[in-house]
PDB file of C-alpha atoms and ligand atoms in Angstrom:
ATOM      1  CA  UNK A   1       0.000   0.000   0.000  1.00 78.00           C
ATOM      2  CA  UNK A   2       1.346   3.356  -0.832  1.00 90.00           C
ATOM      3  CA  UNK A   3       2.058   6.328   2.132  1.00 93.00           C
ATOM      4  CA  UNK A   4      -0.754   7.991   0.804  1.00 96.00           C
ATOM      5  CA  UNK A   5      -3.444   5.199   1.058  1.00 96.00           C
ATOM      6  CA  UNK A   6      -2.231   4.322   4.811  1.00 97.00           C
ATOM      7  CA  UNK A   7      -4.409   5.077   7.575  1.00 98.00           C
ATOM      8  CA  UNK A   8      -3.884   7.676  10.429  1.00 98.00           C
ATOM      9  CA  UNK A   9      -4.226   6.728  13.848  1.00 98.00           C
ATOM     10  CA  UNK A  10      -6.368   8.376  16.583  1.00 98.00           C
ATOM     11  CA  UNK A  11      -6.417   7.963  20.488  1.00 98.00           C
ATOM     12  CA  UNK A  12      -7.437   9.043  23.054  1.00 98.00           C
ATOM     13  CA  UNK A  13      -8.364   8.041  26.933  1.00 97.00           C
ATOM     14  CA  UNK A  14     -11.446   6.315  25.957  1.00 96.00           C
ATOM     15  CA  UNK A  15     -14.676   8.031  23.766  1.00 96.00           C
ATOM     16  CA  UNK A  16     -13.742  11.786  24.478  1.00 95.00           C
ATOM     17  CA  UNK A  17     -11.537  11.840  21.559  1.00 97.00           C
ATOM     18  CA  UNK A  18     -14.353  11.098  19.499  1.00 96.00           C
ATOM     19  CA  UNK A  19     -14.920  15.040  19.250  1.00 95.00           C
ATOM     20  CA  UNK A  20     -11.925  15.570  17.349  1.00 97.00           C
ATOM     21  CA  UNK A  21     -12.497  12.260  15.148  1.00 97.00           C
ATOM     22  CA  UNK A  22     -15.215  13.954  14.096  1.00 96.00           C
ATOM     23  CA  UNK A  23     -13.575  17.044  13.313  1.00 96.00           C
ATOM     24  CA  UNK A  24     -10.746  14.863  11.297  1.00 97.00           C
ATOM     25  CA  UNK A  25     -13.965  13.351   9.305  1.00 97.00           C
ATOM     26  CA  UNK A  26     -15.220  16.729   8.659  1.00 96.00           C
ATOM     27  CA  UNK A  27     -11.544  18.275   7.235  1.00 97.00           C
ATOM     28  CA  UNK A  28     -10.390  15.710   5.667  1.00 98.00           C
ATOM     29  CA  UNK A  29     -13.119  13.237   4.562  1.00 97.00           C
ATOM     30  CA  UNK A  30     -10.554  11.358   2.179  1.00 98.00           C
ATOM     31  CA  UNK A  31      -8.637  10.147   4.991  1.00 98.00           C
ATOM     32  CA  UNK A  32      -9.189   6.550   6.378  1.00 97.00           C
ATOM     33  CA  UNK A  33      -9.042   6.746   9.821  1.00 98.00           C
ATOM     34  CA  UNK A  34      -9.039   4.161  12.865  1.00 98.00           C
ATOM     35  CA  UNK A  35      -9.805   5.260  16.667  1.00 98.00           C
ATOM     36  CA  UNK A  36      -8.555   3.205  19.445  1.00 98.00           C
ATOM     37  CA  UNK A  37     -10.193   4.277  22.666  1.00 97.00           C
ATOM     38  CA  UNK A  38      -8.063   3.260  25.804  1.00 97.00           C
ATOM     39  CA  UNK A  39     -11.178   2.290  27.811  1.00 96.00           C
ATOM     40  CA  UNK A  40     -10.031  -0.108  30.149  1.00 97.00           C
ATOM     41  CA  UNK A  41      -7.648   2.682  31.604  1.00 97.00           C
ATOM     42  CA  UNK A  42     -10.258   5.716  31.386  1.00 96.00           C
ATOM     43  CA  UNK A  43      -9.794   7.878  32.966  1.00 97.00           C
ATOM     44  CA  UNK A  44      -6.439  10.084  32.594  1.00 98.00           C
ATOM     45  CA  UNK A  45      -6.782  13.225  33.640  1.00 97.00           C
ATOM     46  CA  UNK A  46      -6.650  12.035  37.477  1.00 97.00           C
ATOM     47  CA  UNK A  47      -3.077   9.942  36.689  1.00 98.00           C
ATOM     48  CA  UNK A  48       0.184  11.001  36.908  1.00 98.00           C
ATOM     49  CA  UNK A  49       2.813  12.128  34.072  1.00 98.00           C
ATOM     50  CA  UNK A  50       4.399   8.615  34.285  1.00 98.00           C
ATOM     51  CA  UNK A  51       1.722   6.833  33.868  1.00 98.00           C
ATOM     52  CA  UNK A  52      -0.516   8.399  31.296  1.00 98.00           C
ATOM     53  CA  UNK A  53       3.029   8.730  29.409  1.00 98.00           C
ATOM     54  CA  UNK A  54       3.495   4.517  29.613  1.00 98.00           C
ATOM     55  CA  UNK A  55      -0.434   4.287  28.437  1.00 98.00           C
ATOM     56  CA  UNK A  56      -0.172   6.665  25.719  1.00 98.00           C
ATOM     57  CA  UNK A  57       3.213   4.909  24.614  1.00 98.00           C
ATOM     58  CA  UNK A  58       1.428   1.623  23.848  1.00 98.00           C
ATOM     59  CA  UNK A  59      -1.497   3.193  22.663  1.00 98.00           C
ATOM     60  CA  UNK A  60       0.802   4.269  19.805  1.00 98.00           C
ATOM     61  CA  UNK A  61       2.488   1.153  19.562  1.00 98.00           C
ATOM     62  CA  UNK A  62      -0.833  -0.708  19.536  1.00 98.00           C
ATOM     63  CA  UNK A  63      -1.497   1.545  16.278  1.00 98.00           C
ATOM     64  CA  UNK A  64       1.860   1.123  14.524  1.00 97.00           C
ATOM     65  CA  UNK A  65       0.849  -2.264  13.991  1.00 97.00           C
ATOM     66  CA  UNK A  66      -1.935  -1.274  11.829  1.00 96.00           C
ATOM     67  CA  UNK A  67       0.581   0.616   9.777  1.00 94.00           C
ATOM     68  CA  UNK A  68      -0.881   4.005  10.206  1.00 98.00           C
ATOM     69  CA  UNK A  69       1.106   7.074   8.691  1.00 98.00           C
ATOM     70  CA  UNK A  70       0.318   9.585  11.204  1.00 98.00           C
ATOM     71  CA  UNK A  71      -0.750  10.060  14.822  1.00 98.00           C
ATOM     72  CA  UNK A  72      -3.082  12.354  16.222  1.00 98.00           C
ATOM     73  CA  UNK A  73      -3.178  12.325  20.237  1.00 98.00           C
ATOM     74  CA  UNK A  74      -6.787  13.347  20.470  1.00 98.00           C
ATOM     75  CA  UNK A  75      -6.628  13.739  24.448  1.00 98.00           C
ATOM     76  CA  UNK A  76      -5.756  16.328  26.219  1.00 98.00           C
ATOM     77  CA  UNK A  77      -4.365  14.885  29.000  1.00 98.00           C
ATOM     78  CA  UNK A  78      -2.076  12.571  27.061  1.00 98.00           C
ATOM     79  CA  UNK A  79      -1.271  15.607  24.886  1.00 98.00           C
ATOM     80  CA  UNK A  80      -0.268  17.865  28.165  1.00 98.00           C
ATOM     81  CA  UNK A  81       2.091  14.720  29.602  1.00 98.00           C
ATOM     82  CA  UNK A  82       3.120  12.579  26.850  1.00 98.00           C
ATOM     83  CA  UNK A  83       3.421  14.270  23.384  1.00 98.00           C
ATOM     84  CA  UNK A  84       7.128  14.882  23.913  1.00 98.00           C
ATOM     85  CA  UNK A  85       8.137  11.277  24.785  1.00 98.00           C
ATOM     86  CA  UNK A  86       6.006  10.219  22.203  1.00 98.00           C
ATOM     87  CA  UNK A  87       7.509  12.223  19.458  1.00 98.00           C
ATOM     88  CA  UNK A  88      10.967  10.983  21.167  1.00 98.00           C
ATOM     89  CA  UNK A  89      10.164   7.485  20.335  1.00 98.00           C
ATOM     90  CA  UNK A  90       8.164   6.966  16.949  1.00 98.00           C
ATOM     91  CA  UNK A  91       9.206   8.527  13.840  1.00 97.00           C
ATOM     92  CA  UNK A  92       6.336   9.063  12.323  1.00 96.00           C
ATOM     93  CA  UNK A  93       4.722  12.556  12.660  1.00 98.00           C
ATOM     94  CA  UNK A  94       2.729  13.207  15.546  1.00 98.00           C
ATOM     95  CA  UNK A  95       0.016  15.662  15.969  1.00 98.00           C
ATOM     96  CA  UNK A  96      -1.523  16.832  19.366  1.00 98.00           C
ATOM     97  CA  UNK A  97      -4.162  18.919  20.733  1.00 98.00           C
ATOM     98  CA  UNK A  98      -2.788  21.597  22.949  1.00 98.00           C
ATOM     99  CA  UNK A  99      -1.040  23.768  20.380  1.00 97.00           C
ATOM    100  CA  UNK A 100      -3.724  24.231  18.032  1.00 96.00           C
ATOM    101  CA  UNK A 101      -6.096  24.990  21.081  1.00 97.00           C
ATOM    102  CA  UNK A 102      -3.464  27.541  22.096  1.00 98.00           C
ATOM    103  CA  UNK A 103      -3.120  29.055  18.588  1.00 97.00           C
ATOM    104  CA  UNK A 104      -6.975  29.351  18.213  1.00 96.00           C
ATOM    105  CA  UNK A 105      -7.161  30.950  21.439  1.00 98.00           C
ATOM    106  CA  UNK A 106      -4.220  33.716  20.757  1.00 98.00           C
ATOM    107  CA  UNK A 107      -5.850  34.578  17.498  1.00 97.00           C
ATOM    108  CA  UNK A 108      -9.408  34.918  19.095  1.00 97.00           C
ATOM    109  CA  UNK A 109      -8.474  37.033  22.415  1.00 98.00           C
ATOM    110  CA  UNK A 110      -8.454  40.463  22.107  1.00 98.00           C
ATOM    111  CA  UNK A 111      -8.382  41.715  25.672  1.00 98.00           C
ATOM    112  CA  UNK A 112      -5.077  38.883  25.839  1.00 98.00           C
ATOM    113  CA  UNK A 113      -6.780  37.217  28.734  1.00 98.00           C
ATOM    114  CA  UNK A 114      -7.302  33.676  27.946  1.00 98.00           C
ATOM    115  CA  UNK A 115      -9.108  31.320  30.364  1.00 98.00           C
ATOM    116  CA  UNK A 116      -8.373  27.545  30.369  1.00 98.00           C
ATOM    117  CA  UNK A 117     -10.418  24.745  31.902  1.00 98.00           C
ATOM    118  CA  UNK A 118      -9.529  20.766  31.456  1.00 98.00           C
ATOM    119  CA  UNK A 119      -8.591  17.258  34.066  1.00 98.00           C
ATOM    120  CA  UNK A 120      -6.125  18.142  36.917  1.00 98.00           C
ATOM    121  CA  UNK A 121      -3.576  16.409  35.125  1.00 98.00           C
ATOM    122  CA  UNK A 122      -4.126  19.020  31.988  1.00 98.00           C
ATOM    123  CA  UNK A 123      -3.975  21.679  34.376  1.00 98.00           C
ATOM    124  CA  UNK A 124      -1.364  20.656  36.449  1.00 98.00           C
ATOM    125  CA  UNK A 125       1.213  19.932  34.141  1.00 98.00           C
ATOM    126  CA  UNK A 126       0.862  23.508  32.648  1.00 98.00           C
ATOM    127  CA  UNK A 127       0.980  22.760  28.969  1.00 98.00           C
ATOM    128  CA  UNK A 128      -1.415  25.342  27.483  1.00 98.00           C
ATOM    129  CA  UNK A 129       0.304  27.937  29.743  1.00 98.00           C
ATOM    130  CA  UNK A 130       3.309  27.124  28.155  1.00 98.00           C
ATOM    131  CA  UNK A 131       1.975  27.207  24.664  1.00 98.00           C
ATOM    132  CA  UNK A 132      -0.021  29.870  24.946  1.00 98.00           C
ATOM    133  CA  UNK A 133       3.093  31.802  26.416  1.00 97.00           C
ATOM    134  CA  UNK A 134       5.372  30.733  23.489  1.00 98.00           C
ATOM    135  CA  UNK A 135       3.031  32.377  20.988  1.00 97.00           C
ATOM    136  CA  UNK A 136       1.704  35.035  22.645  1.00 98.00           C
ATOM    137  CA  UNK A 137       3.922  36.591  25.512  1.00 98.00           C
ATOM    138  CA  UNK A 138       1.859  39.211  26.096  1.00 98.00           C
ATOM    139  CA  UNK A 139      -1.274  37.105  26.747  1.00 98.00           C
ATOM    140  CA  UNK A 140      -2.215  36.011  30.963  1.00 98.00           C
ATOM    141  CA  UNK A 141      -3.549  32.556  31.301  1.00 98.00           C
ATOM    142  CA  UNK A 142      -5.894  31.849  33.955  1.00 98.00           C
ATOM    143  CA  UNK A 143      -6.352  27.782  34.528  1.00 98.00           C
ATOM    144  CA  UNK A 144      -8.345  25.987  36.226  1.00 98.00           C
ATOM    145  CA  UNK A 145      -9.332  21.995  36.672  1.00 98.00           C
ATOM    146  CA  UNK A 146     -13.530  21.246  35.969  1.00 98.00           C
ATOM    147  CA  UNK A 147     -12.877  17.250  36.555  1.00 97.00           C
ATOM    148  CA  UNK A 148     -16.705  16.957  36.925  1.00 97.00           C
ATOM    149  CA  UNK A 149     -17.292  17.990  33.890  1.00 97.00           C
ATOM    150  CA  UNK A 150     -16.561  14.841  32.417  1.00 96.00           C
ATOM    151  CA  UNK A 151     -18.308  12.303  33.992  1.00 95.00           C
ATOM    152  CA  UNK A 152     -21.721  14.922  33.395  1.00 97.00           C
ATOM    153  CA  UNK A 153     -20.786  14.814  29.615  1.00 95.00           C
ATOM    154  CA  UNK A 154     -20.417  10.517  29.996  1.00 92.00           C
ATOM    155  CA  UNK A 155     -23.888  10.582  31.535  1.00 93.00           C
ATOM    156  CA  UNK A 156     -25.489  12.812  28.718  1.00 94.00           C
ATOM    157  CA  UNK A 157     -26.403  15.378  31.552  1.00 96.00           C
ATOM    158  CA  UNK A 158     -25.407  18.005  29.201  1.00 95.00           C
ATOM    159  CA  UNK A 159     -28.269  20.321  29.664  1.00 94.00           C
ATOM    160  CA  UNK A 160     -29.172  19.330  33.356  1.00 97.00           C
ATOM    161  CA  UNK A 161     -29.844  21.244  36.212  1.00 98.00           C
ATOM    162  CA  UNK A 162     -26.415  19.969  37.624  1.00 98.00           C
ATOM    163  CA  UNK A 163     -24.525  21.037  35.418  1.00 98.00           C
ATOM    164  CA  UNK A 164     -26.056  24.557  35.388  1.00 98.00           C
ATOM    165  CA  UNK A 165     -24.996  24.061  39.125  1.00 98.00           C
ATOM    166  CA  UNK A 166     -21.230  22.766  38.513  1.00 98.00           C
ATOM    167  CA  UNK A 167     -20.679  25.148  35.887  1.00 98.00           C
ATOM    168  CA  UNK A 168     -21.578  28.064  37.837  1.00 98.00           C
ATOM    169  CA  UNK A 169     -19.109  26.667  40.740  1.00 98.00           C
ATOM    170  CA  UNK A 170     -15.871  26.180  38.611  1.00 98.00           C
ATOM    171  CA  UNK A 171     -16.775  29.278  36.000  1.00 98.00           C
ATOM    172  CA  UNK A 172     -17.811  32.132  37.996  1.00 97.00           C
ATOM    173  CA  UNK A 173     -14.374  32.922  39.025  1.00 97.00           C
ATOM    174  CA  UNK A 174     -13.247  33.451  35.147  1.00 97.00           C
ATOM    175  CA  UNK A 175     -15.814  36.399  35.308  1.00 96.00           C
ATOM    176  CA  UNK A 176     -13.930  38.095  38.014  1.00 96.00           C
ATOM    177  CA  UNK A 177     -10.757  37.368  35.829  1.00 96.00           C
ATOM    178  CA  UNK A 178     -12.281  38.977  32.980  1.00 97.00           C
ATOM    179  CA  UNK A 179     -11.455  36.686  30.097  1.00 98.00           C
ATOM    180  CA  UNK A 180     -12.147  36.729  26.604  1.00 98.00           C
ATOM    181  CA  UNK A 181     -11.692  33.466  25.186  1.00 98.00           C
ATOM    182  CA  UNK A 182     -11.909  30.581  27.155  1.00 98.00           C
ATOM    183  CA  UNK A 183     -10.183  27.172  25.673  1.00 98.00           C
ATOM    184  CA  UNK A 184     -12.080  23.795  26.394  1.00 97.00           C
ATOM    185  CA  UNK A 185      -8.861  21.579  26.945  1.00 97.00           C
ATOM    186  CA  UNK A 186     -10.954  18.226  27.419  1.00 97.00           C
ATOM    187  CA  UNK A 187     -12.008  16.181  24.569  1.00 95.00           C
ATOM    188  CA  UNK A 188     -15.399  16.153  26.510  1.00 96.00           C
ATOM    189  CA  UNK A 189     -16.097  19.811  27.348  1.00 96.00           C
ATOM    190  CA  UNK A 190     -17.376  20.526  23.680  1.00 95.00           C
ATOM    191  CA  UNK A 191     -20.589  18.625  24.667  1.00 95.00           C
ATOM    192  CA  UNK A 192     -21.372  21.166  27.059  1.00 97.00           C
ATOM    193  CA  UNK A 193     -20.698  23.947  25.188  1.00 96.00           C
ATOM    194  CA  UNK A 194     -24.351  25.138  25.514  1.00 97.00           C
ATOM    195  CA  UNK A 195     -24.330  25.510  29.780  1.00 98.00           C
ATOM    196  CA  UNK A 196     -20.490  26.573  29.619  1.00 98.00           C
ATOM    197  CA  UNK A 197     -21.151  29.645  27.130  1.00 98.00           C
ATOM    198  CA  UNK A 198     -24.927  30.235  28.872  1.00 98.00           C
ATOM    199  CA  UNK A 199     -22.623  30.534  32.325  1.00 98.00           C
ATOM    200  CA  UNK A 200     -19.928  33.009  31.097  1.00 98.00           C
ATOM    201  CA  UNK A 201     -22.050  34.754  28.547  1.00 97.00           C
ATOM    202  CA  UNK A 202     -21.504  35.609  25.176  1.00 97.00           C
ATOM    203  CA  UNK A 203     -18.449  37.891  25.480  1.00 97.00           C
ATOM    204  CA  UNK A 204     -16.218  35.116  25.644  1.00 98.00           C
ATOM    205  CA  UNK A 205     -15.175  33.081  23.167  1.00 98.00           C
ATOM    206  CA  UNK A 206     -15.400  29.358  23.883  1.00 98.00           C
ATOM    207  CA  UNK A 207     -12.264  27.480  21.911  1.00 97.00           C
ATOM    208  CA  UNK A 208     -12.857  23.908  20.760  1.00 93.00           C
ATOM    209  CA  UNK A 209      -8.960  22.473  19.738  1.00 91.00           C
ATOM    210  CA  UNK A 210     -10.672  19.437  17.466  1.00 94.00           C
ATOM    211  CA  UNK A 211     -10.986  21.883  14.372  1.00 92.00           C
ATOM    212  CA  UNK A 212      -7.519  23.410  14.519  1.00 92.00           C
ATOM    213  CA  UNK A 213      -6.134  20.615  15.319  1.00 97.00           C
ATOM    214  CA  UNK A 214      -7.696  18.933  11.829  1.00 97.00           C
ATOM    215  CA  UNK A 215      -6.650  21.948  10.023  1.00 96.00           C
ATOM    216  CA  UNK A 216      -3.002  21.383  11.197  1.00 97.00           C
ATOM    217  CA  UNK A 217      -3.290  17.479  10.865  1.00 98.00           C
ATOM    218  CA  UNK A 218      -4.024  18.711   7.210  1.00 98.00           C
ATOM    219  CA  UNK A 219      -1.549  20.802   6.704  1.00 97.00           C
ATOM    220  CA  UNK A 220       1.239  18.389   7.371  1.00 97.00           C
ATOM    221  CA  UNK A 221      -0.362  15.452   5.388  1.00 98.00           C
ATOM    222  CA  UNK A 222      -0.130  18.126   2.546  1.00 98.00           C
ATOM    223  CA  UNK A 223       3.756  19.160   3.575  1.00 97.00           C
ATOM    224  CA  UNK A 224       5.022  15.750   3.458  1.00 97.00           C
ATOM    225  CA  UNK A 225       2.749  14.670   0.168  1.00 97.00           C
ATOM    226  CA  UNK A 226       0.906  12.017   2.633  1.00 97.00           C
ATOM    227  CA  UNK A 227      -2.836  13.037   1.953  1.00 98.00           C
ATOM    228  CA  UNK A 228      -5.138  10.361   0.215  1.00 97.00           C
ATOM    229  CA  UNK A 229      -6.376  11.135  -3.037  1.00 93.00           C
ATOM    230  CA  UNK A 230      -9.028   8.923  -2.981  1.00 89.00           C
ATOM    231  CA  UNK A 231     -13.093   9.029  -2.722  1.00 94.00           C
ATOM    232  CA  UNK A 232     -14.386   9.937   0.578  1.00 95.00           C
ATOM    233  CA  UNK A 233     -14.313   7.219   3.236  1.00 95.00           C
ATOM    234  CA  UNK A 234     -17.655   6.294   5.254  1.00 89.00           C
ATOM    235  CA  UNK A 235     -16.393   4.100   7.599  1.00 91.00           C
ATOM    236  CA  UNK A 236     -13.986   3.763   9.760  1.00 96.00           C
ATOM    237  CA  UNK A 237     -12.521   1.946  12.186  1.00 97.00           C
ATOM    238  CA  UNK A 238     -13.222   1.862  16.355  1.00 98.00           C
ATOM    239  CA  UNK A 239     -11.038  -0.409  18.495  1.00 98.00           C
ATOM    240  CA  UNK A 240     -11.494   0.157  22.432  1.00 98.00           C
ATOM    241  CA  UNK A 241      -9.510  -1.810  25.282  1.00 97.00           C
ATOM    242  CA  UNK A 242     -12.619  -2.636  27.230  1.00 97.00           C
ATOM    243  CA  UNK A 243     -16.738  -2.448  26.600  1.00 96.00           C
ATOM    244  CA  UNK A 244     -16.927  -2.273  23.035  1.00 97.00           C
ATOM    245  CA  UNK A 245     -20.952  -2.011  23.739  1.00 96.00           C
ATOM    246  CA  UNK A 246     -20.720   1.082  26.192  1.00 94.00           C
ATOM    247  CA  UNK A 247     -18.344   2.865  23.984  1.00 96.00           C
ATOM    248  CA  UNK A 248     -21.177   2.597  20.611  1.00 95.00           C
ATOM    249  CA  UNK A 249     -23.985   3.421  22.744  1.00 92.00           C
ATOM    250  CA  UNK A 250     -22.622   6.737  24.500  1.00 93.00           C
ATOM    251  CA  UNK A 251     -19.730   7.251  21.401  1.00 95.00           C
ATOM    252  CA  UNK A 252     -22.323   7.950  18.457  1.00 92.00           C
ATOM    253  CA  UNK A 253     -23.710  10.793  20.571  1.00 90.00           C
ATOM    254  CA  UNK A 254     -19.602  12.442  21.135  1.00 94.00           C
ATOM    255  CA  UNK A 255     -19.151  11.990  17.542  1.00 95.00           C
ATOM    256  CA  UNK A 256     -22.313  13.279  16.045  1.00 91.00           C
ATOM    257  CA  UNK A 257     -22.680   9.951  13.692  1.00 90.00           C
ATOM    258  CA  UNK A 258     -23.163   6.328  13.309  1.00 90.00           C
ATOM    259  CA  UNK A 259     -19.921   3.750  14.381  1.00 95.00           C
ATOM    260  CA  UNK A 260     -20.906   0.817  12.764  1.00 92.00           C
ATOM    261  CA  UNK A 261     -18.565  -1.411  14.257  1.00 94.00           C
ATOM    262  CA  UNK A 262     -16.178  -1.521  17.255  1.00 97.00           C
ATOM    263  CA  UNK A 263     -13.284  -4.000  17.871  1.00 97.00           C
ATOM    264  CA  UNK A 264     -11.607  -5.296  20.899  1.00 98.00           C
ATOM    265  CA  UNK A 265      -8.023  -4.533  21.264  1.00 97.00           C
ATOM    266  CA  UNK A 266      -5.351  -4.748  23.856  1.00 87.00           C
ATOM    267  CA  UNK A 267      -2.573  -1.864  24.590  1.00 89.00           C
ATOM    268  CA  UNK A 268       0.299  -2.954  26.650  1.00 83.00           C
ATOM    269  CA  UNK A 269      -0.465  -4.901  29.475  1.00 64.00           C
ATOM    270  CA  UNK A 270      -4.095  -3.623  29.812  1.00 51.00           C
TER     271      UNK A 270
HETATM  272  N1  DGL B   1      -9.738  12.579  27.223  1.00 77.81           N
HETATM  273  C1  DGL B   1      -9.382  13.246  28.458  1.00 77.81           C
HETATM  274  C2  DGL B   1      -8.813  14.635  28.148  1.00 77.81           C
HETATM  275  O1  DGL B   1      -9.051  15.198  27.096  1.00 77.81           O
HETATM  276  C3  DGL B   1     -10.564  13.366  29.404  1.00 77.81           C
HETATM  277  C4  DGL B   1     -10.999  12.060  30.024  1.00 77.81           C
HETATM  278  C5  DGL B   1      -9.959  11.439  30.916  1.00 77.81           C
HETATM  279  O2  DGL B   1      -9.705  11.947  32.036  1.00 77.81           O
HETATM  280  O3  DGL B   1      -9.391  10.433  30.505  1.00 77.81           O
HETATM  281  O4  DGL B   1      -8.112  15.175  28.959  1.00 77.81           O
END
């Protein structure tokens, strides 16, 4: 099979990366893709650098044997610990999520205060800071961890009276910060896009990674003559570590679309 016609490979945590797969369908709809969801060892955000690093290191390895010609990291978490051991490691090119959030953000503040919300391990290892910082000195970053945010998203609770609740809790302080942009740095805090922006109000600008990071995954097929030239593909592929049937049932709802099949698969020891 020629470079072009090889797949690229997606992971994240377990279905939360299924926001930017369907951002990758959108951009580039020639691409074959296949998703491997790490759901025996959801979640991340609350494990430390070492270990989401040794997870996200065999999630890529359990991908290189389906001889994929790219990576996307499509997890925040494993982004904000992992992405440069990973890059370390494999040669082939490796995309993540942070930077493109960050770069979407700098472009959209104008007041340069830039809010960031995602898992305590996101948070704590200060990786959007740090990007954020490298392209735009002049910009403050205010960060903060909304862990619950997650499991509300997982139960579908998306425009429930809790969240309303839990949003107001971990948001209201970004009001007294006065931010203009606010960057969702967990693949799951898309879904509740509706009660985030309804909390904060429309003056701030609610950043989503998954499109700018497809743009850039793009961009680099393109650069190193990679991109599939082929008709547009309709199905791809789903592997997950544990519950194939949990990840369909919630999964088509973070994706916006039909998976018509998921496979069992086993990364590293798991
Ligand atoms: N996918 C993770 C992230 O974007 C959220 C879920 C988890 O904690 O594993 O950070």
């Amino acid at each position: 099979m020629s470079d072009r016609e090889r797949s690229i490979g997606v992971f994240d945590s377990g279905i939360g990366g299924l926001t930017v797969m369907h951002a990758l369908m959108a951009a580039l709809p020639a691409e074959r893709l296949i998703y491997f969801g790490d759901t025996a060892r959801v979640p991340y955000g609350p494990k430390s650098r070492d270990t989401v690093t040794r997870f996200s290191i065999e999630n890529v390895e359990l991908l290189t044997r389906h001889d994929v010609k790219a990576i996307v990291v499509a997890c925040n978490t494993a982004t904000a610990f992992a992405l440069p051991a990973l890059r370390d490691r494999f040669e082939l090119p490796i995309v993540g999520v942070i930077e493109p959030g960050a770069r979407a953000a700098a472009a959209a503040t104008t007041n340069r205060r830039v809010g960031v919300i995602g898992t305590h391990g996101t948070i704590g290892s200060g990786a959007y800071r740090e990007a954020l910082t490298a392209l735009a000195p002049d910009v403050t970053v205010v960060s903060r961890p909304c862990p619950l945010f997650v499991a509300l998203a997982e139960e579908g609770w998306t425009d429930h009276p809790a969240a309303r609740l839990v949003a107001e809790e971990y948001l209201a302080p970004f009001r007294i910060d006065g931010v203009d942009a606010l960057i969702l740095g967990c693949t799951h805090y898309p879904l509740l896009k509706g009660v985030i922006g309804e909390t904060l109000g429309s003056s701030v600008r609610l950043i989503d990674s998954a499109e700018e990071t497809a743009r850039e995954v793009g961009a680099l097929l393109a650069r190193r003559d990679l991109a599939r030239r082929g008709d547009p593909v309709s199905e791809h592929r789903f592997l997950v570590s544990d519950l194939p049937e949990q990840f369909l049932r919630v999964g088509q709802r973070f994706l916006g679309g039909r998976i018509g099949g998921v496979e069992v698969a086993r990364a590293g020891a798991a």
